[in-house]
Amino acid sequence: MMNRQGNVAAHMLAKWGDIPMDYNDHIDNSDEDHSYDVENDEYDDEELYDLAVAGCHVAVTYYMKYIDKQPCRDSEQTGYIWLMDCLTGNETKCYEMFRMKPHVFLQLCNVLQHTYGLQHTRHIRLEESVGICLMILGQGACYRMVQERFQHSGETIHRHFHRVLKRLNMMSMDIFKPSDPTFSVVPRHIQKNSLYMPHFQDCIGAIDGTHIQVVVGDDKKAAYYNRKGVTSFNVMAACDFDLLFTFVMAGWEGAAHDTRIFLDAIRRQSVNFPKPPPGKYYLVDAGYPLRKGYLPPYKGQRYHLSDFQRAGRGNHIEERFNYVHSSLRSAIERTFGVWKNKWKILKQMPPYDIKHQRNIIVATCVLHNFIRKHDREDEGFNWDEHDLDRPRSNRSGEGSSRQANVENIQDEEMKFVRDKIARSIGGL
C-alpha cells in the first residue's frame, strides 16, 4: 500500500515540476493601486515544495480511499460461506457463535423477513445480516472482530446490525405479552408444586427491576449513576413462571427509584403493561407498595432464600409466608440470570447513542423469549428449569434503588389476601 502511495505521489510531484515556481509570474501588476513587496510575500522554492507535498498527500489519500480502493477483507471464505458452515455443521458451533441452535436461527430469519420486513440487500442476504447482529449481541463482539469474521467493512457491519436491531424492537410489541391474556388458567409451575398450590393459585407472575450498565456523556452521568456508582439503566420487567418476559420497560436512569418506575408503568397506558384482572396479582418485593393486584412480602421478617437456608424456614407465620413468596418470586431472578448470561453485550455495553443502548436491551429480551418459545431444550435455561428454589444470584452493578415512601398506600384488600395466604400455608 505504501509503495503504491509513493508511486502516485512521485508522479504528481513530477507533474509539479512543470508549474512555474516564480510566484511573481502570477501577480497582476496592471493595477498601480496594488503593489506587492516581493521580499515579504514571495514563497521560496522550499516552501512551495512543502505545500506541494502536503497537497499530494491529501490527493493520494483521497485517491487510495475512494477511487483505487484495495479490499482489506480479502479472505476466500466469505461471511456467508462461514455462516452456512455454522448452520449446516455441528449445531454446537452455531450455538456458541449465535447463542441459539440452527433451527431457531432460521425460524428467526423467517419471522423477521415475513412479519417485520427484513429483506436481502444487493450484496448481503438477510441470514448474514441476522448473523452479524447476533454475534455482536451474543459475543459482545466489537465491530473489528465482526468485520474480519464476515469480511465486510465497518460501515456495512454497522448498517446491518442496526437494520436487524430495529426489527427486533418492532417484534417486542408482539412477544412481550402473557401467553394467556385473560389469566384464567393457573400456571403449571404452581399447579404441580404443593408448596405453592393452592395458596398462590391466583398469582400470574413476578415483577422486579435490574440494572444494566450503560455509557453516557459526562453531562448526563449524574442521572444515570446507581447506588453502586455505576451508570446504568434501571430496567423494570415482569415475567411468568415459564421464564418468559411479559413486560419490559428499559430506559429509566439508574438513579430512578424502582417504585417510581413501577407506578409509571402501571399508570401510563402507552406502555401496555399487562395489568392483573380482579382477583389476580403479581408478586413484588418489599420495595414496592402494597397495592391491589401486587403482593409484596411482610416487612421486618426474613425474606431471601439464602437467609432461610442458613437458619431454617422459620416458625413465625409471616416468615413462612415470606419463604414461599421468595421461592415463587425467584422466577424473575432466574429470568434475569438466564438473559444476562446469554447476551454478553449486556456486561459491557458499547458507547452507542443512549437510544441504541436501550434498543439493545429490548432486543436481547426479545431474543430471550423467542428462543424460549422455539427451543424448550435450550441449555441456557436448563440450569434453573426445575430448581427455582436455589439462592438468588447476585445482580452485578445494580445497587437497587428502592423508595418505599414514594406512595405510602396500604391496600386493605391485598393485606387481607396476604394474611389469608399466610394462614393457609400453615405448618410448612
Coordinates of C-alpha atoms in Angstrom, one line a residue:
M1 CA 0.0 0.0 0.0
M2 CA 2.8 2.4 0.9
N3 CA 4.7 1.7 -2.3
R4 CA 1.5 2.4 -4.4
Q5 CA 1.1 5.7 -2.5
G6 CA 4.7 6.6 -3.1
N7 CA 4.4 6.0 -6.8
V8 CA 1.3 8.1 -7.1
A9 CA 2.9 10.9 -5.1
A10 CA 6.1 10.8 -7.2
H11 CA 4.1 11.0 -10.3
M12 CA 2.2 14.1 -9.0
L13 CA 5.4 15.8 -7.9
A14 CA 7.0 15.2 -11.3
K15 CA 4.0 16.9 -12.8
W16 CA 4.5 19.8 -10.3
G17 CA 7.9 20.4 -12.0
D18 CA 6.0 21.8 -15.0
I19 CA 4.4 24.5 -12.8
P20 CA 6.1 27.9 -12.8
M21 CA 7.9 28.2 -9.5
D22 CA 8.1 32.0 -9.5
Y23 CA 5.1 33.4 -7.6
N24 CA 5.7 36.8 -9.3
D25 CA 4.8 35.3 -12.6
H26 CA 1.2 35.2 -11.4
I27 CA 0.9 38.7 -9.9
D28 CA -1.2 41.1 -11.9
N29 CA 0.8 44.3 -11.9
S30 CA -1.7 46.2 -14.2
D31 CA -3.3 47.9 -11.3
E32 CA -1.0 50.6 -10.0
D33 CA -3.0 50.9 -6.8
H34 CA -1.8 47.5 -5.7
S35 CA 1.9 46.9 -5.1
Y36 CA 3.5 43.9 -3.6
D37 CA 6.6 43.7 -1.6
V38 CA 8.4 40.8 -3.3
E39 CA 10.8 40.3 -0.5
N40 CA 8.0 39.9 2.1
D41 CA 5.4 37.9 0.1
E42 CA 7.4 35.7 -2.2
Y43 CA 7.3 32.0 -1.4
D44 CA 10.7 30.4 -1.9
D45 CA 11.1 27.1 -3.7
E46 CA 11.4 25.1 -0.5
E47 CA 8.1 26.5 0.9
L48 CA 6.3 25.8 -2.3
Y49 CA 7.7 22.3 -2.4
D50 CA 6.4 21.7 1.2
L51 CA 2.9 22.9 0.1
A52 CA 3.1 20.6 -2.9
V53 CA 4.0 17.6 -0.7
A54 CA 1.1 18.3 1.6
G55 CA -1.3 18.7 -1.3
C56 CA -0.1 15.5 -2.9
H57 CA -0.6 13.7 0.4
V58 CA -4.2 14.8 0.6
A59 CA -4.8 13.9 -3.1
V60 CA -3.2 10.5 -2.7
T61 CA -5.1 9.7 0.4
Y62 CA -8.4 10.5 -1.3
Y63 CA -7.4 8.6 -4.4
M64 CA -6.5 5.5 -2.5
K65 CA -9.6 5.6 -0.2
Y66 CA -12.3 6.5 -2.7
I67 CA -11.0 5.8 -6.2
D68 CA -8.5 3.0 -6.2
K69 CA -9.7 1.1 -3.1
Q70 CA -8.0 -2.1 -2.2
P71 CA -10.1 -4.6 -0.2
C72 CA -8.9 -5.1 3.4
R73 CA -11.2 -8.1 4.0
D74 CA -9.9 -10.4 1.3
S75 CA -10.3 -13.9 2.8
E76 CA -11.5 -16.6 0.4
Q77 CA -14.1 -17.7 3.0
T78 CA -16.8 -15.1 2.8
G79 CA -19.0 -14.3 5.7
Y80 CA -21.9 -16.1 4.1
I81 CA -19.9 -19.2 3.5
W82 CA -18.8 -19.2 7.1
L83 CA -22.4 -18.7 8.3
M84 CA -23.7 -21.6 6.2
D85 CA -21.0 -23.8 7.6
C86 CA -22.2 -22.8 11.1
L87 CA -25.8 -23.6 10.2
T88 CA -25.2 -26.9 8.4
G89 CA -22.4 -28.3 10.6
N90 CA -22.3 -29.3 14.2
E91 CA -25.1 -27.3 16.0
T92 CA -22.7 -26.5 18.9
K93 CA -20.8 -24.2 16.6
C94 CA -23.9 -22.3 15.7
Y95 CA -25.0 -22.2 19.4
E96 CA -21.6 -20.8 20.6
M97 CA -21.5 -18.1 17.9
F98 CA -25.1 -17.0 17.8
R99 CA -26.5 -18.2 21.2
M100 CA -29.2 -20.4 19.5
K101 CA -29.4 -23.6 17.5
P102 CA -29.6 -23.6 13.7
H103 CA -33.4 -24.3 13.5
V104 CA -34.1 -21.4 15.8
F105 CA -31.8 -19.1 13.8
L106 CA -33.6 -20.0 10.6
Q107 CA -37.0 -19.5 12.3
L108 CA -35.9 -16.1 13.5
C109 CA -34.8 -15.2 9.9
N110 CA -38.2 -16.3 8.6
V111 CA -40.2 -14.3 11.1
L112 CA -38.0 -11.2 10.6
Q113 CA -38.5 -11.4 6.9
H114 CA -42.2 -12.2 6.6
T115 CA -43.6 -10.3 9.6
Y116 CA -41.2 -7.4 10.2
G117 CA -39.9 -6.7 6.7
L118 CA -36.2 -7.6 6.8
Q119 CA -35.0 -8.2 3.3
H120 CA -31.9 -9.2 1.4
T121 CA -29.8 -6.4 0.1
R122 CA -27.8 -6.3 -3.2
H123 CA -24.7 -7.9 -1.7
I124 CA -25.8 -9.4 1.7
R125 CA -28.5 -12.0 2.3
L126 CA -30.7 -11.4 5.4
E127 CA -29.4 -14.5 7.1
E128 CA -26.0 -12.8 7.1
S129 CA -27.5 -9.6 8.5
V130 CA -29.1 -11.6 11.3
G131 CA -25.8 -13.4 12.0
I132 CA -23.9 -10.1 12.2
C133 CA -26.4 -8.8 14.8
L134 CA -26.5 -12.0 16.9
M135 CA -22.7 -12.2 17.0
I136 CA -22.5 -8.7 18.3
L137 CA -25.2 -9.2 20.9
G138 CA -24.3 -12.7 21.9
Q139 CA -20.5 -12.4 22.0
G140 CA -20.3 -8.7 22.9
A141 CA -18.0 -8.6 19.8
C142 CA -16.5 -5.4 18.6
Y143 CA -17.1 -4.2 15.0
R144 CA -13.5 -5.0 14.1
M145 CA -13.9 -8.7 15.1
V146 CA -17.2 -9.0 13.2
Q147 CA -15.7 -7.2 10.2
E148 CA -12.9 -9.9 10.0
R149 CA -15.4 -12.8 10.5
F150 CA -17.9 -11.6 7.9
Q151 CA -15.4 -9.9 5.6
H152 CA -17.3 -6.6 5.4
S153 CA -16.3 -3.0 6.1
G154 CA -17.1 -1.4 9.4
E155 CA -19.8 0.8 7.7
T156 CA -21.5 -2.3 6.3
I157 CA -21.4 -4.1 9.7
H158 CA -22.9 -1.1 11.5
R159 CA -25.7 -0.7 9.0
H160 CA -26.8 -4.3 9.0
F161 CA -26.5 -4.6 12.8
H162 CA -28.9 -1.7 13.2
R163 CA -31.3 -3.0 10.5
V164 CA -31.8 -6.2 12.4
L165 CA -31.9 -4.3 15.8
K166 CA -34.7 -2.2 14.5
R167 CA -36.8 -5.3 13.5
L168 CA -36.2 -7.0 16.8
N169 CA -37.5 -3.9 18.6
M170 CA -40.6 -4.0 16.4
M171 CA -41.1 -7.6 17.5
S172 CA -41.2 -6.6 21.1
M173 CA -44.8 -5.3 20.8
D174 CA -45.9 -8.9 19.9
I175 CA -43.6 -11.0 22.0
F176 CA -43.9 -9.2 25.4
K177 CA -47.3 -10.4 26.5
P178 CA -48.9 -13.1 28.6
S179 CA -49.4 -16.4 26.9
D180 CA -52.9 -16.3 28.4
P181 CA -54.2 -12.7 28.3
T182 CA -57.2 -13.5 30.5
F183 CA -55.0 -15.2 33.2
S184 CA -57.8 -17.8 33.5
V185 CA -55.5 -20.8 33.9
V186 CA -53.4 -21.5 37.0
P187 CA -49.8 -21.5 35.9
R188 CA -48.4 -25.1 35.5
H189 CA -45.5 -24.3 37.8
I190 CA -47.9 -23.5 40.6
Q191 CA -50.3 -26.4 39.9
K192 CA -47.6 -29.1 40.1
N193 CA -46.0 -27.8 43.3
S194 CA -47.7 -28.3 46.7
L195 CA -45.5 -25.6 48.2
Y196 CA -47.5 -23.0 46.1
M197 CA -50.8 -24.7 45.4
P198 CA -53.5 -23.8 46.4
H199 CA -52.0 -20.8 48.3
F200 CA -50.8 -18.8 45.3
Q201 CA -53.2 -20.1 42.6
D202 CA -54.2 -16.5 41.7
C203 CA -50.6 -15.4 41.1
I204 CA -49.9 -14.6 37.5
G205 CA -46.2 -13.6 37.5
A206 CA -43.4 -11.7 39.2
I207 CA -42.1 -8.1 38.8
D208 CA -38.7 -6.7 39.6
G209 CA -36.1 -4.2 38.4
T210 CA -32.5 -4.8 37.3
H211 CA -29.7 -2.6 36.3
I212 CA -27.7 -2.8 33.0
Q213 CA -24.6 -0.7 32.8
V214 CA -24.6 1.9 30.0
V215 CA -22.3 4.5 28.6
V216 CA -23.4 8.2 28.8
G217 CA -21.7 11.5 28.3
D218 CA -20.3 13.5 31.2
D219 CA -23.2 15.9 31.1
K220 CA -25.7 13.1 31.8
K221 CA -23.9 10.9 34.2
A222 CA -25.4 12.2 37.4
A223 CA -28.9 11.0 36.4
Y224 CA -27.6 7.5 35.5
Y225 CA -25.4 6.8 38.5
N226 CA -27.0 4.0 40.6
R227 CA -26.2 3.3 44.2
K228 CA -23.0 1.5 43.4
G229 CA -21.7 4.4 41.5
V230 CA -22.2 2.8 38.0
T231 CA -24.0 4.5 35.2
S232 CA -26.9 2.2 34.3
F233 CA -30.5 1.8 33.0
N234 CA -33.0 0.7 35.7
V235 CA -34.9 -1.9 33.7
M236 CA -38.3 -3.0 35.0
A237 CA -39.7 -6.3 33.9
A238 CA -42.5 -8.8 34.5
C239 CA -42.3 -12.5 33.8
D240 CA -44.4 -15.6 34.0
F241 CA -43.3 -18.8 35.6
D242 CA -42.1 -20.2 32.3
L243 CA -39.3 -17.6 32.5
L244 CA -40.8 -15.5 29.7
F245 CA -40.8 -11.8 29.8
T246 CA -44.3 -10.5 29.7
F247 CA -43.3 -6.8 30.0
V248 CA -40.1 -4.9 29.7
M249 CA -39.5 -1.2 30.2
A250 CA -36.0 -0.1 29.6
G251 CA -34.7 3.5 29.5
W252 CA -35.1 4.8 33.0
E253 CA -32.0 6.3 34.5
G254 CA -30.0 4.3 37.1
A255 CA -30.8 6.8 39.8
A256 CA -34.5 6.4 39.4
H257 CA -36.3 4.6 42.2
D258 CA -37.9 1.2 41.5
T259 CA -41.2 2.4 42.9
R260 CA -41.3 5.4 40.7
I261 CA -40.7 3.3 37.6
F262 CA -43.4 0.8 38.8
L263 CA -46.0 3.5 39.3
D264 CA -45.3 5.0 35.9
A265 CA -45.6 1.6 34.2
I266 CA -49.0 0.7 35.8
R267 CA -50.4 4.2 35.2
R268 CA -49.2 5.1 31.7
Q269 CA -51.5 3.5 29.1
S270 CA -49.0 3.8 26.3
V271 CA -46.5 1.3 27.7
N272 CA -49.1 -1.5 27.5
F273 CA -48.4 -3.1 30.9
P274 CA -50.5 -6.3 31.3
K275 CA -52.5 -5.4 34.4
P276 CA -53.8 -8.1 36.6
P277 CA -57.6 -8.7 36.3
P278 CA -59.7 -8.6 39.5
G279 CA -58.7 -11.3 42.0
K280 CA -55.2 -11.9 40.4
Y281 CA -51.9 -10.4 41.4
Y282 CA -48.2 -10.2 40.7
L283 CA -45.5 -10.9 43.3
V284 CA -43.2 -8.0 44.0
D285 CA -40.5 -7.5 46.6
A286 CA -40.7 -5.4 49.7
G287 CA -39.5 -2.3 47.9
Y288 CA -42.8 -2.0 46.1
P289 CA -46.1 -0.6 47.6
L290 CA -48.9 -2.9 48.7
R291 CA -51.4 -2.1 46.0
K292 CA -54.4 -4.0 44.6
G293 CA -53.0 -6.6 42.2
Y294 CA -49.4 -6.5 43.6
L295 CA -48.4 -8.6 46.5
P296 CA -45.1 -7.9 48.4
P297 CA -43.8 -9.9 51.4
Y298 CA -44.1 -8.9 55.0
K299 CA -41.6 -6.3 56.0
G300 CA -39.4 -6.8 59.1
Q301 CA -39.1 -10.5 58.6
R302 CA -36.5 -12.7 56.8
Y303 CA -37.2 -12.9 53.1
H304 CA -34.5 -14.0 50.8
L305 CA -34.0 -17.8 50.3
S306 CA -30.4 -17.6 51.3
D307 CA -31.5 -16.2 54.8
F308 CA -33.7 -19.3 55.3
Q309 CA -31.0 -21.7 54.1
R310 CA -28.7 -20.5 56.9
A311 CA -31.3 -20.7 59.7
G312 CA -34.2 -22.8 58.5
R313 CA -37.6 -21.8 57.2
G314 CA -38.7 -20.2 60.5
N315 CA -41.7 -20.7 62.8
H316 CA -43.4 -17.4 62.5
I317 CA -46.4 -17.4 60.2
E318 CA -45.1 -14.2 58.4
E319 CA -41.7 -15.8 57.9
R320 CA -43.2 -18.9 56.4
F321 CA -45.2 -16.8 54.0
N322 CA -42.1 -14.9 53.1
Y323 CA -40.2 -18.1 52.4
V324 CA -42.8 -19.4 49.9
H325 CA -43.3 -15.9 48.4
S326 CA -39.5 -15.6 47.9
S327 CA -39.3 -19.1 46.4
L328 CA -42.1 -18.4 43.9
R329 CA -40.9 -14.9 43.1
S330 CA -37.4 -16.1 42.3
A331 CA -38.7 -16.8 38.8
I332 CA -37.9 -13.2 37.9
E333 CA -34.4 -13.6 39.3
R334 CA -33.9 -16.7 37.2
T335 CA -35.2 -15.0 34.1
F336 CA -32.8 -12.1 34.6
G337 CA -30.0 -14.5 35.2
V338 CA -30.6 -16.5 32.0
W339 CA -31.0 -13.4 30.0
K340 CA -27.8 -11.7 31.2
N341 CA -25.8 -14.9 31.0
K342 CA -26.7 -15.5 27.3
W343 CA -26.2 -12.0 25.9
K344 CA -22.6 -10.9 26.7
I345 CA -23.1 -7.4 25.3
L346 CA -25.1 -6.6 28.5
K347 CA -22.0 -7.0 30.6
Q348 CA -20.1 -4.3 28.7
M349 CA -22.3 -2.0 26.6
P350 CA -20.6 -0.3 23.6
P351 CA -20.7 3.6 23.6
Y352 CA -23.6 3.9 21.2
D353 CA -26.2 6.6 21.4
I354 CA -28.3 6.2 24.5
K355 CA -31.3 5.3 22.4
H356 CA -29.4 2.5 20.7
Q357 CA -28.2 1.1 24.1
R358 CA -31.9 0.9 25.2
N359 CA -32.8 -0.8 21.9
I360 CA -30.1 -3.4 22.6
I361 CA -31.6 -4.2 25.9
V362 CA -35.1 -4.7 24.4
A363 CA -33.7 -6.7 21.5
T364 CA -31.9 -9.2 23.8
C365 CA -35.1 -9.6 25.8
V366 CA -37.0 -10.3 22.6
L367 CA -34.4 -13.0 21.6
H368 CA -34.7 -14.5 25.1
N369 CA -38.4 -15.0 24.6
F370 CA -38.0 -16.2 21.0
I371 CA -35.5 -18.9 22.0
R372 CA -37.6 -20.0 25.0
K373 CA -40.7 -20.3 22.7
H374 CA -38.9 -22.2 19.9
D375 CA -36.5 -24.4 21.8
R376 CA -37.5 -25.9 25.1
E377 CA -34.2 -27.8 25.3
D378 CA -32.0 -24.7 25.1
E379 CA -29.2 -25.3 27.6
G380 CA -29.2 -21.7 28.7
F381 CA -32.5 -22.3 30.5
N382 CA -31.7 -25.8 31.9
W383 CA -29.7 -24.6 34.9
D384 CA -32.8 -23.4 36.6
E385 CA -35.6 -25.2 34.8
H386 CA -36.5 -27.4 37.8
D387 CA -34.7 -25.5 40.5
L388 CA -36.2 -22.2 41.3
D389 CA -35.6 -22.6 45.0
R390 CA -31.8 -22.1 44.8
P391 CA -30.4 -18.9 46.4
R392 CA -30.9 -15.9 44.3
S393 CA -27.9 -14.8 42.3
N394 CA -26.0 -11.5 42.9
R395 CA -27.2 -8.9 40.4
S396 CA -23.9 -7.2 39.5
G397 CA -23.8 -3.5 39.3
E398 CA -27.4 -2.9 40.3
G399 CA -27.2 -1.0 43.6
S400 CA -31.0 -1.4 43.9
S401 CA -32.6 2.0 44.5
R402 CA -35.8 1.4 46.4
Q403 CA -38.1 4.2 47.6
A404 CA -40.9 2.7 49.7
N405 CA -42.2 6.2 50.6
V406 CA -43.0 7.4 47.1
E407 CA -46.6 6.3 47.7
N408 CA -47.2 5.0 51.2
I409 CA -50.6 3.5 50.5
Q410 CA -51.5 0.1 52.0
D411 CA -54.3 -1.6 50.1
E412 CA -56.6 -3.2 52.7
E413 CA -57.8 -5.9 50.2
M414 CA -54.2 -7.0 49.5
K415 CA -53.4 -7.1 53.2
F416 CA -56.3 -9.4 53.7
V417 CA -55.2 -11.6 50.8
R418 CA -51.7 -11.8 52.2
D419 CA -52.9 -12.7 55.7
K420 CA -55.2 -15.3 54.3
I421 CA -52.4 -17.0 52.3
A422 CA -50.1 -16.9 55.3
R423 CA -52.7 -18.7 57.4
S424 CA -53.3 -21.3 54.6
I425 CA -49.6 -22.1 54.4
G426 CA -50.0 -23.4 57.9
G427 CA -47.2 -25.5 59.3
L428 CA -44.9 -25.7 56.3

